[in-house]
């Protein structure tokens, strides 16, 4: 037993001893001498004082342990933890668009808190453990996780515009996302290019690499959303930026998915290799669809977009078809991983990278159906939103359980690949 258990045991023994003495006195009529009043009061207060001293020691010891564990948790914080903000944000937008605004607003408020908590923890990691932070920045498996900071900032900015109708706050998040995108894109890819020791392709390449595309498209999305609220000439300029980022994201996806498909097909594949971020194969396409649909809606305020309308519509459908193709493939691979190969299903921060694509597919299908007048597709998001919601709830329950176990000292925060 712990300290608290020992304390209760002491109290129980003392109580039993006093009852036994009382019973003996009654049975044998022993006349106990009266104690002086001061001594009696001292004995009366002795037991509570013991209890308080031991309780204080227990609390102080647990507080010290929590401080140590907090530093360990911050040191091991996954760079990809902002995927939780991405998943929560897109679910909130989907609920608001599909007639559940109250729930959407509630999750939006929760997402603000999550974003700032993870931001503070990330800054603490940079301040306390700079060597670990920068080591992750040039690591082939963990570096792509930093792009979730970009996507989380821009998706939260999109929430501020779509749900809270706050253009000023949305612009602030857009600036944060744009600066982060510029800094991380060139810092990470230059560092990985000039790095001398590089791992084999089958060890380094995961679906997390597609987070670079998601980050790019998130900047394009927020740019297009803000452009609809700005006057000329900034509207045209911002729409041009959104279009350029959208096209670059599409080209980047073609590069990356070719390598990933090559990795899938021609290298040995174990259940541990099929990490949840592989769902971003679909999620990167889903957010590209959403940007395309938003650009179609912006054509009225940007004449150059009007001239490109058939091209934008065609590529939007192309992205949607590609993302849709991935869903059965990923589901079958998930069955193979967890049912056929019995890979354990336990909470990991990387699972938020699987929740995000489900929510994004819901939102992008809804917006594409509206923008391209494809009403027959609207039945998909009406049902898919519940799939995305269930996935989010499962991941959130796992997150709460993980944090609870950590607070109780039974399971230190783990390090996600």
XYZ file of C-alpha atoms in Angstrom, residues 139-373:
235
model
C 14.631 13.547 -38.052
C 13.086 11.896 -41.128
C 10.256 10.261 -39.162
C 9.399 13.020 -36.679
C 10.131 16.234 -38.587
C 6.941 16.118 -40.723
C 4.932 16.249 -37.495
C 5.890 19.926 -37.087
C 3.643 20.757 -40.045
C 0.636 20.048 -37.836
C 1.388 23.387 -36.106
C 0.795 25.155 -39.427
C -2.375 23.242 -40.240
C -3.759 23.602 -36.708
C -3.258 27.396 -36.777
C -4.990 27.776 -40.137
C -7.860 25.427 -39.327
C -8.480 27.240 -36.053
C -8.427 30.495 -38.047
C -10.993 28.980 -40.426
C -13.164 28.132 -37.418
C -12.924 31.724 -36.222
C -14.208 32.931 -39.605
C -16.862 30.271 -40.295
C -18.242 29.830 -36.759
C -17.326 32.988 -34.813
C -17.363 35.348 -37.874
C -14.227 37.055 -36.560
C -12.160 38.286 -39.507
C -9.504 39.956 -37.330
C -8.701 36.804 -35.354
C -8.759 34.742 -38.561
C -6.200 37.065 -40.154
C -3.991 36.752 -37.052
C -4.029 32.955 -37.329
C -3.418 33.236 -41.086
C -0.267 35.271 -40.450
C 0.916 32.742 -37.841
C 0.262 29.870 -40.238
C 1.975 31.591 -43.165
C 5.113 32.418 -41.161
C 5.263 28.895 -39.734
C 4.765 27.390 -43.202
C 7.626 29.417 -44.684
C 9.980 28.703 -41.796
C 9.242 25.003 -41.362
C 9.030 24.125 -45.067
C 12.476 25.401 -45.934
C 14.119 24.570 -42.596
C 12.972 20.942 -42.641
C 13.514 20.142 -46.304
C 16.877 21.891 -46.523
C 18.046 20.117 -43.340
C 16.885 16.708 -44.568
C 18.540 17.327 -47.954
C 21.995 18.203 -46.608
C 21.907 15.670 -43.787
C 24.811 13.238 -44.109
C 23.370 10.137 -42.463
C 19.963 9.217 -43.862
C 17.798 6.192 -43.048
C 16.561 3.743 -45.722
C 13.374 4.695 -47.538
C 11.301 1.949 -45.899
C 12.242 3.211 -42.423
C 11.956 6.954 -43.028
C 8.864 7.308 -45.202
C 5.426 7.331 -43.538
C 2.074 8.910 -44.217
C 3.127 11.742 -41.919
C 5.141 13.206 -44.800
C 1.839 14.191 -46.379
C 1.339 16.635 -43.497
C 3.469 19.025 -45.553
C 0.702 18.989 -48.182
C -2.009 19.414 -45.541
C -0.138 22.419 -44.117
C 0.178 23.966 -47.580
C -3.503 23.471 -48.359
C -4.562 24.804 -44.960
C -2.807 28.093 -45.755
C -4.519 28.113 -49.161
C -7.901 27.438 -47.530
C -7.679 30.241 -44.993
C -6.351 32.601 -47.689
C -9.374 31.870 -49.878
C -11.809 32.264 -46.971
C -10.313 35.627 -45.963
C -10.233 36.812 -49.602
C -14.018 36.585 -49.765
C -14.211 39.191 -46.967
C -11.546 41.616 -48.202
C -12.051 44.467 -50.645
C -10.117 44.926 -53.876
C -7.247 44.839 -54.713
C -6.363 42.574 -51.800
C -9.119 40.145 -52.744
C -7.506 39.333 -56.091
C -4.027 39.062 -54.563
C -5.158 36.742 -51.786
C -7.104 34.577 -54.207
C -3.990 34.327 -56.379
C -1.976 33.230 -53.336
C -4.647 30.649 -52.498
C -4.650 29.332 -56.070
C -0.844 29.110 -56.156
C -0.669 27.286 -52.842
C -3.456 24.934 -53.985
C -1.580 24.040 -57.172
C 1.705 23.573 -55.329
C 0.015 21.325 -52.772
C -1.426 19.206 -55.581
C 1.961 18.859 -57.258
C 3.629 18.029 -53.959
C 1.029 15.317 -53.319
C 1.861 13.661 -56.648
C 5.541 13.550 -55.679
C 4.945 12.185 -52.198
C 2.200 9.679 -52.949
C 4.359 8.131 -55.670
C 7.041 7.370 -53.075
C 4.473 6.139 -50.547
C 2.815 3.822 -53.066
C 6.252 2.534 -54.039
C 6.946 1.910 -50.333
C 3.602 0.098 -49.997
C 4.121 -2.199 -52.943
C 7.796 -3.068 -53.159
C 8.998 -3.225 -49.545
C 8.136 -5.577 -46.689
C 5.187 -4.207 -44.739
C 4.566 -5.134 -41.090
C 1.555 -4.139 -38.948
C 3.751 -1.692 -37.055
C 4.601 0.080 -40.319
C 0.937 0.881 -40.977
C 0.747 3.813 -38.587
C -2.453 5.901 -38.340
C -0.978 8.889 -40.267
C -1.311 6.819 -43.435
C -4.934 7.999 -43.380
C -3.516 11.347 -44.461
C -3.215 9.722 -47.910
C -6.908 10.507 -48.067
C -6.895 13.572 -45.796
C -4.438 15.498 -47.977
C -6.768 15.021 -50.941
C -9.818 15.957 -48.874
C -8.436 19.337 -47.836
C -7.364 19.938 -51.465
C -10.997 19.373 -52.490
C -12.166 21.884 -49.885
C -9.757 24.531 -51.195
C -10.883 23.888 -54.768
C -14.558 24.227 -53.819
C -13.806 27.480 -51.970
C -11.971 28.877 -55.013
C -14.981 28.018 -57.189
C -17.163 30.042 -54.811
C -14.680 32.955 -54.994
C -14.819 33.326 -58.789
C -17.295 36.217 -58.587
C -14.746 38.418 -56.851
C -11.714 37.364 -58.884
C -12.106 37.515 -62.697
C -8.915 35.532 -63.327
C -10.459 32.627 -61.413
C -13.481 32.800 -63.708
C -11.247 32.082 -66.695
C -9.796 29.061 -64.874
C -13.145 27.755 -63.649
C -13.287 24.534 -65.765
C -9.732 23.710 -64.714
C -10.456 24.323 -61.013
C -13.654 22.275 -61.110
C -11.939 19.433 -62.943
C -9.062 19.200 -60.484
C -11.431 19.476 -57.529
C -13.326 16.394 -58.712
C -9.998 14.701 -59.501
C -8.815 15.247 -55.922
C -12.147 14.039 -54.504
C -12.081 10.847 -56.589
C -8.507 10.123 -55.491
C -9.328 10.655 -51.821
C -12.438 8.490 -52.087
C -10.409 5.659 -53.643
C -8.178 5.579 -50.581
C -11.001 4.960 -48.070
C -11.702 1.251 -48.823
C -7.971 0.617 -49.220
C -7.166 2.057 -45.795
C -10.106 0.276 -44.154
C -8.944 -3.086 -45.506
C -5.387 -2.420 -44.355
C -6.752 -1.522 -40.919
C -8.635 -4.844 -40.750
C -5.455 -6.650 -41.765
C -3.464 -4.803 -39.111
C -5.758 -5.095 -36.081
C -7.881 -8.184 -36.768
C -5.838 -10.506 -38.961
C -2.414 -9.635 -37.492
C -3.864 -8.709 -34.058
C -1.848 -5.532 -33.662
C -2.908 -3.953 -30.325
C -5.218 -0.959 -30.546
C -4.208 1.500 -27.845
C -4.169 5.287 -27.647
C -1.351 7.109 -29.395
C -1.197 10.800 -30.411
C -0.765 9.695 -34.014
C -4.392 8.489 -34.082
C -5.496 12.105 -34.392
C -3.870 11.921 -37.816
C -6.501 9.306 -38.690
C -9.432 11.243 -37.214
C -8.678 14.438 -39.146
C -9.135 12.910 -42.648
C -12.581 11.548 -41.722
C -13.800 14.977 -40.646
C -12.171 16.693 -43.618
C -13.752 14.246 -46.077
C -17.155 15.107 -44.588
C -16.646 18.860 -44.938
C -15.035 18.751 -48.391
C -17.798 16.558 -49.869
C -20.457 18.901 -48.502
C -18.750 22.020 -49.881
C -17.958 20.435 -53.255
C -21.577 19.297 -53.650
C -22.704 22.883 -53.003
C -20.096 24.617 -55.175
C -20.454 22.264 -58.158
C -24.219 21.749 -57.780
